[in-house]
Coordinates of C-alpha atoms and ligand atoms in Angstrom, one line a residue:
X1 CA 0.0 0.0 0.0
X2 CA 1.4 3.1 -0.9
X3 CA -0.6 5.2 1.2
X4 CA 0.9 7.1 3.9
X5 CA -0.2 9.4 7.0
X6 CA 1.1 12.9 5.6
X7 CA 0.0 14.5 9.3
X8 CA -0.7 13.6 12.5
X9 CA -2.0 15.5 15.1
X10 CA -4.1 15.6 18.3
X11 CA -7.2 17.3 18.3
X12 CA -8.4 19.8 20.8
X13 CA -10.9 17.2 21.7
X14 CA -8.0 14.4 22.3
X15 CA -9.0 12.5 19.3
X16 CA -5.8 11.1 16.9
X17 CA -6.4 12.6 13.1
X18 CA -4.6 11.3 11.0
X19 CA -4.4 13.4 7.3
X20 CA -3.3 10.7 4.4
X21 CA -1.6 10.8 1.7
X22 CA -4.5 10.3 -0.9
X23 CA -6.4 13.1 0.7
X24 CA -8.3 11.3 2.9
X25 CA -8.5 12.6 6.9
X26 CA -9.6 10.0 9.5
X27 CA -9.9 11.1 13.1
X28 CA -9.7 8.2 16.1
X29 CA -10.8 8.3 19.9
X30 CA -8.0 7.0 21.8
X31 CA -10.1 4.9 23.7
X32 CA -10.8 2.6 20.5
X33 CA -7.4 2.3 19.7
X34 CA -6.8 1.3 23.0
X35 CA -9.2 -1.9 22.8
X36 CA -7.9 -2.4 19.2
X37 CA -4.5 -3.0 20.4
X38 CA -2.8 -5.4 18.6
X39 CA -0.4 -7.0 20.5
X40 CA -0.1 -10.0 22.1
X41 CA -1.2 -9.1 25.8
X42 CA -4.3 -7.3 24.7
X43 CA -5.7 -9.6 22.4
X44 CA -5.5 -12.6 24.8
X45 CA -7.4 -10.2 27.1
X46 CA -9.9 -9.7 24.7
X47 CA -10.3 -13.5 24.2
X48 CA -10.5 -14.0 28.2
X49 CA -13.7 -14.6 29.9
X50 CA -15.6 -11.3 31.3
X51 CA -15.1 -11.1 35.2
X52 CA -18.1 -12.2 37.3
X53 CA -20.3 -9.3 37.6
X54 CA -20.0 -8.9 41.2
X55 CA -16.3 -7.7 41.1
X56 CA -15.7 -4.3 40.8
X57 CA -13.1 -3.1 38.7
X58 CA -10.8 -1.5 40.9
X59 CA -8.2 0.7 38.6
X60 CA -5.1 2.2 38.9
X61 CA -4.4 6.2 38.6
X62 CA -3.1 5.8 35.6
X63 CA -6.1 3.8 33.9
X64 CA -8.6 6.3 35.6
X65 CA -6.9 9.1 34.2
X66 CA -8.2 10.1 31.0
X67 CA -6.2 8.2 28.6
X68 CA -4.1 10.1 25.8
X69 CA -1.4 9.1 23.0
X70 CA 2.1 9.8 24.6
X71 CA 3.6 9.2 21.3
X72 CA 3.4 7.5 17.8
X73 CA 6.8 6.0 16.3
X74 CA 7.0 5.2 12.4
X75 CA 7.8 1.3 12.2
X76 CA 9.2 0.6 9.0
X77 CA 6.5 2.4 6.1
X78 CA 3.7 0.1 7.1
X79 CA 2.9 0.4 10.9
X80 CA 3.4 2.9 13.6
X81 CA 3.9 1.6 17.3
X82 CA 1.2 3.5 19.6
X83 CA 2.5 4.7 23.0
X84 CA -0.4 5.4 25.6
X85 CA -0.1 7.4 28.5
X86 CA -0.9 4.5 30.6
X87 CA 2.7 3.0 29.8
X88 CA 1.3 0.5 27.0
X89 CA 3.2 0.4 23.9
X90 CA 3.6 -2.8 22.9
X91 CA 0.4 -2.1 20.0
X92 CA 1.9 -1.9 16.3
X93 CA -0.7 -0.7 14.2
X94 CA -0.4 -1.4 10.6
X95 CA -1.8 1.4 8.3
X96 CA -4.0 -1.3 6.3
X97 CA -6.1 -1.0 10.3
X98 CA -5.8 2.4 11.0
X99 CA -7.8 3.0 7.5
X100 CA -10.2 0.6 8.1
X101 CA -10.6 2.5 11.7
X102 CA -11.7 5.5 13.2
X103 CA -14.1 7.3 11.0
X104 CA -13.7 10.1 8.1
X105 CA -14.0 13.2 8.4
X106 CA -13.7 16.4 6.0
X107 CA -10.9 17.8 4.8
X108 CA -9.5 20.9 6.4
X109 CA -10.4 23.6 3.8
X110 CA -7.5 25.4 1.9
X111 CA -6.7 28.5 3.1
Ligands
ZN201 ZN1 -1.7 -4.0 23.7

């Protein structure tokens, strides 16, 4: 795919955008990221059994805290490793995903 992010930026709101190479500008809630990690941890999570309903999730400052991108690192021209600000960066998401995530939104207009 040939295909690349031209920009990225956080949005006032906190939300990833992502402006591509063909034109196209997706924007992503860092929460849905999040639970579309891809690495190994997070998707055996996934696959685990929900807790019983009668224990309470207790969580940790960091997880209650309201959960931002602490950095994005080009891996190779096909992926870019996700850092959250929970310490998790183990996700490397491949740019075929991150099109086929988040949702479009409209260009910037030219100035
Ligand atoms: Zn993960």
């Amino acid at each position: 795919m040939d295909i690349q992010p031209s920009k990225l930026e956080i949005t006032a709101e906190g939300r990833l955008r992502i402006v591509w190479s063909d034109g196209q500008v997706r924007e992503y809630s860092v929460g849905e990221l999040r639970d579309a990690c891809p690495c190994a941890t997070c998707r055996e999570k996934r696959s685990a059994p929900p807790p019983p309903s009668t224990a309470l999730p207790i969580l940790s400052a960091a997880e209650a805290a309201p959960l931002r991108i602490a950095a994005m690192n080009p891996v190779g021209r096909y992926a870019y490793g996700i850092e959250f600000s929970d310490g998790h960066d183990t996700g490397i998401f491949t740019l075929d995903s991150l099109r086929e995530m988040g949702e479009e939104v409209a260009p910037a207009r030219k100035e």
